[in-house]
mmCIF file of C-alpha atoms in Angstrom:
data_model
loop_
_atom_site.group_PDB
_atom_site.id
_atom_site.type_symbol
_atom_site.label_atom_id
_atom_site.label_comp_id
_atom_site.label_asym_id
_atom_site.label_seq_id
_atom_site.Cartn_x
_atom_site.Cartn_y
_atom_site.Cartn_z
ATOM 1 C CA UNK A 1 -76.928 41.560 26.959
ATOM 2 C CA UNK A 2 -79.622 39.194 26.432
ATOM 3 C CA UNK A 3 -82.845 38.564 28.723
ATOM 4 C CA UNK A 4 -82.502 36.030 31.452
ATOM 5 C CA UNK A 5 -84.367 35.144 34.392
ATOM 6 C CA UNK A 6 -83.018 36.076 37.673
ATOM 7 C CA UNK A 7 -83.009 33.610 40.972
ATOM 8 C CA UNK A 8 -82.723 34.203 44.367
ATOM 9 C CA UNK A 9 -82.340 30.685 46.243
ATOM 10 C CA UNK A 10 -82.423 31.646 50.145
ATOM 11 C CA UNK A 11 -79.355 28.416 51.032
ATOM 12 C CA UNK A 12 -76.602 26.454 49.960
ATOM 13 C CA UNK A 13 -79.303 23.171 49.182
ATOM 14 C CA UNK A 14 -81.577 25.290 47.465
ATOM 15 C CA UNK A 15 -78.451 26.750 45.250
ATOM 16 C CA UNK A 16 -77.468 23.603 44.685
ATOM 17 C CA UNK A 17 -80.726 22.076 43.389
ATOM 18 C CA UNK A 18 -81.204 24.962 40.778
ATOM 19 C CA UNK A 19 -77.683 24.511 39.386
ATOM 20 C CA UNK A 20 -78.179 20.994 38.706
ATOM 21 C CA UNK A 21 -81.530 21.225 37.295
ATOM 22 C CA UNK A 22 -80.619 24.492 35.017
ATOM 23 C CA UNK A 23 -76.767 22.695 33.890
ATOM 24 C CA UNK A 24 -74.643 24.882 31.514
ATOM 25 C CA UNK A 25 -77.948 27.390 30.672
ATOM 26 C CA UNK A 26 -77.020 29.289 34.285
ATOM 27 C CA UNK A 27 -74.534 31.010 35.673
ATOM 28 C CA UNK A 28 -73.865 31.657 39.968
ATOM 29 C CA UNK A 29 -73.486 35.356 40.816
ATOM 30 C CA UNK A 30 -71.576 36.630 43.624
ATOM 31 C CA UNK A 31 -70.344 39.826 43.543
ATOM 32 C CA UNK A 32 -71.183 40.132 39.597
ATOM 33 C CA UNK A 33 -68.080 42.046 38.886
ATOM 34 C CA UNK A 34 -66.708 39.871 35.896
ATOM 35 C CA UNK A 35 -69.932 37.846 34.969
ATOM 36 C CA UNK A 36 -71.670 41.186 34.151
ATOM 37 C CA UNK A 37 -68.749 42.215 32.004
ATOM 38 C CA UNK A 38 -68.747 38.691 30.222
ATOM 39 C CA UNK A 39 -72.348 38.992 29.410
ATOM 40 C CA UNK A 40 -72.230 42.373 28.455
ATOM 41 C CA UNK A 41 -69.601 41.856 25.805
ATOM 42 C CA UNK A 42 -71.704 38.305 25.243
ATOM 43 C CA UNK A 43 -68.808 35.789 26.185
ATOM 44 C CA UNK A 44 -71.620 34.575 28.547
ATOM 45 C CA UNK A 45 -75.046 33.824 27.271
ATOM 46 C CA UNK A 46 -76.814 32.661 30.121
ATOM 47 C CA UNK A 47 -80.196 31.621 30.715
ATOM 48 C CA UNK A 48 -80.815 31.901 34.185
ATOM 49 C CA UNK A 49 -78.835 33.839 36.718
ATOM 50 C CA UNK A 50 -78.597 32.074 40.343
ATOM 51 C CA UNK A 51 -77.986 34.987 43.142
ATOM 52 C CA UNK A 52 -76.216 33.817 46.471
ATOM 53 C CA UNK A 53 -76.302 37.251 47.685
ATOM 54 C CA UNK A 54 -79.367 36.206 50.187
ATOM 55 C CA UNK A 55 -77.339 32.795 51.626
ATOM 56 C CA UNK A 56 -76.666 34.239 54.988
ATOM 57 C CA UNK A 57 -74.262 31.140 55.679
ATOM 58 C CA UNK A 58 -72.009 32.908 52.707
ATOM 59 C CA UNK A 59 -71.306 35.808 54.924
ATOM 60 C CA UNK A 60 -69.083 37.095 57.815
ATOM 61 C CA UNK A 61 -65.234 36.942 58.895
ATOM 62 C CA UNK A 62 -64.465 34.499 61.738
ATOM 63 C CA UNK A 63 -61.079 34.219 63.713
ATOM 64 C CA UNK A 64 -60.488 31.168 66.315
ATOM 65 C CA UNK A 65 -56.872 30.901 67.785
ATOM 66 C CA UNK A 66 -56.708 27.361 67.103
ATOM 67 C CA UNK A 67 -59.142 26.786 63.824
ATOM 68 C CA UNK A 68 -58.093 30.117 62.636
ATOM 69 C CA UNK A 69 -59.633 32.334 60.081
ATOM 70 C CA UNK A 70 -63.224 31.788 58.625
ATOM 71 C CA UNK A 71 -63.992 34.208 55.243
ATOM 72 C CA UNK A 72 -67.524 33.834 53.801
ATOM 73 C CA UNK A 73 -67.904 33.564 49.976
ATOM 74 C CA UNK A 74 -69.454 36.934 49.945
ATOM 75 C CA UNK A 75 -67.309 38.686 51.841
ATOM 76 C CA UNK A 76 -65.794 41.382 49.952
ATOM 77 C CA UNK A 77 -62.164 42.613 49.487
ATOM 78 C CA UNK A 78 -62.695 45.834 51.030
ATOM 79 C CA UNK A 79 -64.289 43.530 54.515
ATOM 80 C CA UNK A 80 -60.989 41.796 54.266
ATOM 81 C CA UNK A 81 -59.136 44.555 54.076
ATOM 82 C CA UNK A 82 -60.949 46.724 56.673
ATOM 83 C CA UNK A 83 -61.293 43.382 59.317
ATOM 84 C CA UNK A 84 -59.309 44.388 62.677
ATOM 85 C CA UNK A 85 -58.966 40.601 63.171
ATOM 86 C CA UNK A 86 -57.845 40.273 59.939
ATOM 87 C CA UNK A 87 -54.856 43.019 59.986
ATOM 88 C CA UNK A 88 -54.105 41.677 63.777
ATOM 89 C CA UNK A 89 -53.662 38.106 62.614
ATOM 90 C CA UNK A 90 -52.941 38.181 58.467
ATOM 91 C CA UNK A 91 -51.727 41.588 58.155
ATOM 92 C CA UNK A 92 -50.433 40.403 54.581
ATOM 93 C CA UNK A 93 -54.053 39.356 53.638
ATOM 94 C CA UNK A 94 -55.200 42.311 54.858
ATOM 95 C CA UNK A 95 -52.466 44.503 52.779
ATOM 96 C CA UNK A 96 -53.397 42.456 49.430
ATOM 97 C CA UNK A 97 -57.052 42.591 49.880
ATOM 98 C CA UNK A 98 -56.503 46.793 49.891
ATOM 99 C CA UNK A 99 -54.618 46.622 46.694
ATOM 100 C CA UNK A 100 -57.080 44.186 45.036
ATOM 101 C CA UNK A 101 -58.347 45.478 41.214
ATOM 102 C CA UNK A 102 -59.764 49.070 41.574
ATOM 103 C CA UNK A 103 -61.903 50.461 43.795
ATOM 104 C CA UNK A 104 -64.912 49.459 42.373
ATOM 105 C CA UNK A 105 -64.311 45.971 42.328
ATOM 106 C CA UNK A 106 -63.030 45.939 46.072
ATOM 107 C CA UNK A 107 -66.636 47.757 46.890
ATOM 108 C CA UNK A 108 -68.731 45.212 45.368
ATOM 109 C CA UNK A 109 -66.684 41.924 44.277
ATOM 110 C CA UNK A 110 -66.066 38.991 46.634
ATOM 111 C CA UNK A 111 -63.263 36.432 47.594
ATOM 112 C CA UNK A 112 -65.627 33.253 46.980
ATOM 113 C CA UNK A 113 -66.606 35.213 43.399
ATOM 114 C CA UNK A 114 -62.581 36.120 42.787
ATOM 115 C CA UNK A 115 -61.683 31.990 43.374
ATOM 116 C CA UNK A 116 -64.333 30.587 41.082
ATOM 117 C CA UNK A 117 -63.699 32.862 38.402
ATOM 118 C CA UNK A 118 -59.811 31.664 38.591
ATOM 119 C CA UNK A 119 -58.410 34.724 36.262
ATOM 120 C CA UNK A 120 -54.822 33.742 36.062
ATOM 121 C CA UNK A 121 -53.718 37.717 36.841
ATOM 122 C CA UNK A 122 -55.645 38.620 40.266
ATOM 123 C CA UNK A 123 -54.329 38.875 43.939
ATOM 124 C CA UNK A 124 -56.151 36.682 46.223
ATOM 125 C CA UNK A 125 -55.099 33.491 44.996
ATOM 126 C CA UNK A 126 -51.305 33.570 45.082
ATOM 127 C CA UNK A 127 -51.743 35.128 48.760
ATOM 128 C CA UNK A 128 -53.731 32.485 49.898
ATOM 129 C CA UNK A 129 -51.834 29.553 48.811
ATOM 130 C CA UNK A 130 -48.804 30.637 50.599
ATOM 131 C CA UNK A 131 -51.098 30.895 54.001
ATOM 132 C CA UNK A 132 -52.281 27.283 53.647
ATOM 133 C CA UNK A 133 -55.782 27.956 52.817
ATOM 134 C CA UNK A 134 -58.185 25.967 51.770
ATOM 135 C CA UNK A 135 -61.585 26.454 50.063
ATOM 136 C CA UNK A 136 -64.729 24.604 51.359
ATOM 137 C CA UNK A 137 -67.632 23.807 48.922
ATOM 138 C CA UNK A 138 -71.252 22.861 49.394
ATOM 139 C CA UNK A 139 -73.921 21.648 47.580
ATOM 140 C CA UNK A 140 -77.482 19.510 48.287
ATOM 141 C CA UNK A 141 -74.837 16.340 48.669
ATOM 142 C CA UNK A 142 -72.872 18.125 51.638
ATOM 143 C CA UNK A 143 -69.657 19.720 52.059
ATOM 144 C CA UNK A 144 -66.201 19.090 50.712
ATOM 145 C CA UNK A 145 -62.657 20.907 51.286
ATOM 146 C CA UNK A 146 -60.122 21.403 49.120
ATOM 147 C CA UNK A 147 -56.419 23.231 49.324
ATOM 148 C CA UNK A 148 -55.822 26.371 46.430
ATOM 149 C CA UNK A 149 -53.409 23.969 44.931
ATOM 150 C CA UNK A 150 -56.452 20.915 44.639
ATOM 151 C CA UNK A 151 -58.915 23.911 44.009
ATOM 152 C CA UNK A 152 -57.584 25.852 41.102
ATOM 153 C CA UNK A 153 -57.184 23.552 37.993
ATOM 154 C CA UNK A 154 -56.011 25.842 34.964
ATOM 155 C CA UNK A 155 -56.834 29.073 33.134
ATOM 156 C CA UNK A 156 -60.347 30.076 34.031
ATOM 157 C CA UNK A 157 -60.892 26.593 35.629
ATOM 158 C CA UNK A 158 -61.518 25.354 38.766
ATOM 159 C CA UNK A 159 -62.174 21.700 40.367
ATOM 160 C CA UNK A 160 -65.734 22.938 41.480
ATOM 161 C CA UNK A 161 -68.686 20.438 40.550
ATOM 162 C CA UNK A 162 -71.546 22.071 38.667
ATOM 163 C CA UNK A 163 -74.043 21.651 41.304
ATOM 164 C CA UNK A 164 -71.645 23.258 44.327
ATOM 165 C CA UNK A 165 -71.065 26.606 45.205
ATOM 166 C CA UNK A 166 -68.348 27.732 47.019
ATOM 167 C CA UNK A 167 -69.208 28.457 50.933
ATOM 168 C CA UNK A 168 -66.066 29.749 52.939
ATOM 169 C CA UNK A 169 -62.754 29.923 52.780
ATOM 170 C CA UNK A 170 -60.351 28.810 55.565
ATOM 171 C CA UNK A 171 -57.170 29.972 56.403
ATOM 172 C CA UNK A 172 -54.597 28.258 59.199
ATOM 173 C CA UNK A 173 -54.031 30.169 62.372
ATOM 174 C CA UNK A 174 -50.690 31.787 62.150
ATOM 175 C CA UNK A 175 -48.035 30.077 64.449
ATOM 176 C CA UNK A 176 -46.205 32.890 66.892
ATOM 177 C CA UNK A 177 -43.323 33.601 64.594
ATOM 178 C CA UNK A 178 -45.292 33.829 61.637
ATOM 179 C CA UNK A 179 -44.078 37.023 59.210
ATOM 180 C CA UNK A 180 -45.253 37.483 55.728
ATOM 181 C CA UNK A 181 -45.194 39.773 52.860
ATOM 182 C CA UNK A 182 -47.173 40.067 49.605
ATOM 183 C CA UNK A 183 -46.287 41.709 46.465
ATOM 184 C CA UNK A 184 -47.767 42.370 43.619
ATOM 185 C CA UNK A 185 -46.208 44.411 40.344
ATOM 186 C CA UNK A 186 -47.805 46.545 37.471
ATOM 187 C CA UNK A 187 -46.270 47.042 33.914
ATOM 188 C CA UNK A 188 -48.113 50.750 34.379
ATOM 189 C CA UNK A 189 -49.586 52.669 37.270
ATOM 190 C CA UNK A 190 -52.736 52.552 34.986
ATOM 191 C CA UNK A 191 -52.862 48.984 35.582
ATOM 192 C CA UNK A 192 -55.435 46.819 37.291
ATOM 193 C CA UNK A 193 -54.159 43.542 37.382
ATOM 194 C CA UNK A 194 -51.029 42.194 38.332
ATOM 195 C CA UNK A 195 -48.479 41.361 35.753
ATOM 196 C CA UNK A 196 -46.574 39.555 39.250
ATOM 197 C CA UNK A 197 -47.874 38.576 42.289
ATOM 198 C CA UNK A 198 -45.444 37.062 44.766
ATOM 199 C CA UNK A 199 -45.940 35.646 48.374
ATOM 200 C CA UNK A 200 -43.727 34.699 51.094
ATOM 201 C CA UNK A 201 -45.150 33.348 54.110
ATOM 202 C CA UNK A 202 -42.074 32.439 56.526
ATOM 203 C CA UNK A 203 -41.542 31.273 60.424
ATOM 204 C CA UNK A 204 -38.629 33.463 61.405
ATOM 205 C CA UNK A 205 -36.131 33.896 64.480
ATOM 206 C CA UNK A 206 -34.989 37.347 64.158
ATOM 207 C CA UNK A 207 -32.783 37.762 60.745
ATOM 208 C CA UNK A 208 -33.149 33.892 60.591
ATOM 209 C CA UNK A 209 -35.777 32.450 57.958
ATOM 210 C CA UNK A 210 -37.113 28.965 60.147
ATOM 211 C CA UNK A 211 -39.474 27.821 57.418
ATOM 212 C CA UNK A 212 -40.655 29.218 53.888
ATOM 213 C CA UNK A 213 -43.450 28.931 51.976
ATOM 214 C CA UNK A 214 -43.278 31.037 48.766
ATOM 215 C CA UNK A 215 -45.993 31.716 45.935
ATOM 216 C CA UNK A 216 -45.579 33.307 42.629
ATOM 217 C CA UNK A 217 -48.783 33.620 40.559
ATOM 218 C CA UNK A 218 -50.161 36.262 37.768
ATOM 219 C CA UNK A 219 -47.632 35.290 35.451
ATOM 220 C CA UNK A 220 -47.653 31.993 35.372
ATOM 221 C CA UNK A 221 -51.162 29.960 34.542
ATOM 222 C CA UNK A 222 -51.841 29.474 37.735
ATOM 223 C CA UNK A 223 -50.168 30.390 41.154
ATOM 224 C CA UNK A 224 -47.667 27.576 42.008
ATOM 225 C CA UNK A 225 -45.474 27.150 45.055
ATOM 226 C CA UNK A 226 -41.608 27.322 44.323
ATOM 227 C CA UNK A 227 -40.316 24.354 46.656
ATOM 228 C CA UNK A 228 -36.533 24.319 45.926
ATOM 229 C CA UNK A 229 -36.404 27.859 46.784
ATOM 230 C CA UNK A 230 -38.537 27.527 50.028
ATOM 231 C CA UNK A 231 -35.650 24.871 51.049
ATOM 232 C CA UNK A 232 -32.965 27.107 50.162
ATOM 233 C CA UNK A 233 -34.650 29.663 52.498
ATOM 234 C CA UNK A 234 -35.006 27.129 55.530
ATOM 235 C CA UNK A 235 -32.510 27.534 58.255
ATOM 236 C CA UNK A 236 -30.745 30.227 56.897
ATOM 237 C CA UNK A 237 -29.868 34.097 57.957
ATOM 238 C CA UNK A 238 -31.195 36.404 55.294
ATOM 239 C CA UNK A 239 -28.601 38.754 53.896
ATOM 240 C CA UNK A 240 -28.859 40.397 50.130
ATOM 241 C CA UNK A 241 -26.940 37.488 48.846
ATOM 242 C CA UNK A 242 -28.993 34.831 50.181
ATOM 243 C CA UNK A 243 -32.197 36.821 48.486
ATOM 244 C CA UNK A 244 -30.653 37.342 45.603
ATOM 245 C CA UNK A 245 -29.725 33.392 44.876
ATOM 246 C CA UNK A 246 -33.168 32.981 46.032
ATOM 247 C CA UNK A 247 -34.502 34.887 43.741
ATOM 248 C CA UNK A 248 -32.492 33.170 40.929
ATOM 249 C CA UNK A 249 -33.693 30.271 42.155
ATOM 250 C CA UNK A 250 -37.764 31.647 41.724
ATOM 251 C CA UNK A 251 -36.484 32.448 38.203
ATOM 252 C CA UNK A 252 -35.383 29.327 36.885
ATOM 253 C CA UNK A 253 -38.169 27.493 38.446
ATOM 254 C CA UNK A 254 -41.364 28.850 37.399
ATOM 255 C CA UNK A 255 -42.792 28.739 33.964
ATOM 256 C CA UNK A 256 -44.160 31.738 32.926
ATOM 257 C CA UNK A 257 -46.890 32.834 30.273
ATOM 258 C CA UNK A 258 -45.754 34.673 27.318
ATOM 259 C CA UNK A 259 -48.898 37.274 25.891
ATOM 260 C CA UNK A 260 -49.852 40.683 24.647
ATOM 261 C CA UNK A 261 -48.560 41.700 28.313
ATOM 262 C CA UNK A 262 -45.223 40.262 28.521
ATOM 263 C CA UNK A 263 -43.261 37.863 27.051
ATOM 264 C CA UNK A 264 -41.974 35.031 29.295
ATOM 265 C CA UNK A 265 -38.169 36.446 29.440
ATOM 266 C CA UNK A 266 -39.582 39.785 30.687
ATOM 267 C CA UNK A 267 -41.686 38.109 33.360
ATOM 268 C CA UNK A 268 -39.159 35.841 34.315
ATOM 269 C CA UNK A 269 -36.916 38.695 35.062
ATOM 270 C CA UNK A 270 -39.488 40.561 36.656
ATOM 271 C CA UNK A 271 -39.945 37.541 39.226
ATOM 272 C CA UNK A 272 -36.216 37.139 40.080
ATOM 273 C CA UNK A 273 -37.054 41.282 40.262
ATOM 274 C CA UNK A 274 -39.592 40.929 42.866
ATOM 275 C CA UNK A 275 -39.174 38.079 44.909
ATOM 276 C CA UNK A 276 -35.547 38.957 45.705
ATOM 277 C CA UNK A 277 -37.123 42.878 46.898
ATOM 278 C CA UNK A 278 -39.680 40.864 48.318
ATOM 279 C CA UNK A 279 -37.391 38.699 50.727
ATOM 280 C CA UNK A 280 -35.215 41.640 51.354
ATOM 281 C CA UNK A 281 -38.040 43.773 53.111
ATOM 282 C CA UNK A 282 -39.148 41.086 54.604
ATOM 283 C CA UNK A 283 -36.089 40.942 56.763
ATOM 284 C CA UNK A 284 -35.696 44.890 56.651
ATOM 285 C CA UNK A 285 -32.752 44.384 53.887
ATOM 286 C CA UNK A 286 -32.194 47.332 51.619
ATOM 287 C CA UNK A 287 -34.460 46.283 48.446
ATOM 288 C CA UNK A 288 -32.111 48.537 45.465
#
């Protein structure tokens, strides 16, 4: 790892200023959990280092019953997790935050820091889509807010301007028959990151599925929204059969990446794999 000098601006302005003045010599640290790995295998050569850690306005978890939920930048996946308001309101979010990476990297990494660094095969992403969220940025110019879709762009790229940080991230409150589930699926226990990640966010009347909104990401570039299967969903009383064709459905419509992990055959079976167990506890169906 090279030297590089080290800044600490104390707001979102003052971030803001620095990145445009330093351009592509600096690099924005959150949580540091991947930039210090790129730097110390060189991938990143960085002159200057700009720390949010002391932007207060980056912190804390907010819940309003009618803006719904607020998540600082620096708010970690273990906060997320642990949040009472967060596992009242988003259980699912809650459940995929705990399940995030290792432990280390739910100790000191954060959700603005996971967004930014868009790595196709992480949790938070896919999870959010399905809620609706969307991801508000700031810089010395003011504030702008964009959905995941608008947000994430492509591998390792994201629609953020070089002078903005990311501030918060916002999440719909949940209507009174909300019910979700996220799942996520390892090639090996020894596994980190997600070769799947699958989430269904549906408005339900008992067995009935009212309204579907249903993510697959991790094996695909970047997590995308399967809408003929969320209409197949709609209106319907969810038996195996109906998740299986659902599933099928998932299958055929994604297009997944083929890599040292998994080719795209295995990963498209894997999906019609997990999103038809997926639907199936949802609705407390058997899942074999």
């Amino acid at each position: 790892m090279r030297d590089f000098d080290f800044l600490e601006p104390a707001s979102v302005a003052e971030a803001s200023r620095m990145l445009a003045d330093l351009g592509e010599d600096c690099r924005v640290m959150a949580g540091g959990t991947a930039l210090m790995l790129a730097m110390r295998q060189r991938m990143l050569v960085p002159s200057h280092i700009v720390s949010v850690a002391r932007i207060e306005a980056l912190r804390g978890i907010r819940f309003d019953p009618v803006d719904g939920l607020r998540i600082g930048a620096l708010v970690r996946h273990t906060d997320v997790a642990d949040s009472a308001v967060v596992k009242q309101h988003y259980p699912m979010l809650a459940a995929m935050a705990a399940q995030v990476a290792n432990p280390q990297v739910r100790n000191q990494g954060t959700m603005g820091g996971n967004l930014c660094y868009a790595d196709p095969s992480t949790d938070p992403p896919t999870c959010l889509m399905s809620l609706g969220a969307r991801v508000v940025l700031g810089s010395a110019r003011g504030q702008r807010e964009l959905s995941i879709e608008e947000f994430l762009v492509d591998y390792y790229v994201t629609a953020i301007e070089p002078d903005e940080i990311v501030v918060e991230i916002r999440v719909p409150a949940p209507p009174a028959d909300f019910s979700g589930r996220y799942t996520r699926f390892l090639r090996t226990a020894a596994e980190h990151r997600p070769l799947i990640g699958l989430s269904l966010a549906t408005r339900r009347s008992g067995g009935t599925c009212r309204e579907a909104v249903l993510t697959v990401g991790a094996s695909t570039p970047i997590p995308c929204r399967v809408p003929r299967a969320e209409h197949f969903l709609a209106g319907k009383t969810i038996t195996s059969e109906v998740a299986a064709e659902a599933a099928d459905i998932v299958a055929a419509d994604i297009q997944p990446v083929s890599d040292a992990r998994g080719s795209d055959e295995f990963r498209r079976d894997m999906v019609r794999v997990v999103a038809r167990r997926t639907i199936a506890a949802l609705y407390g169906l058997a899942t074999d």
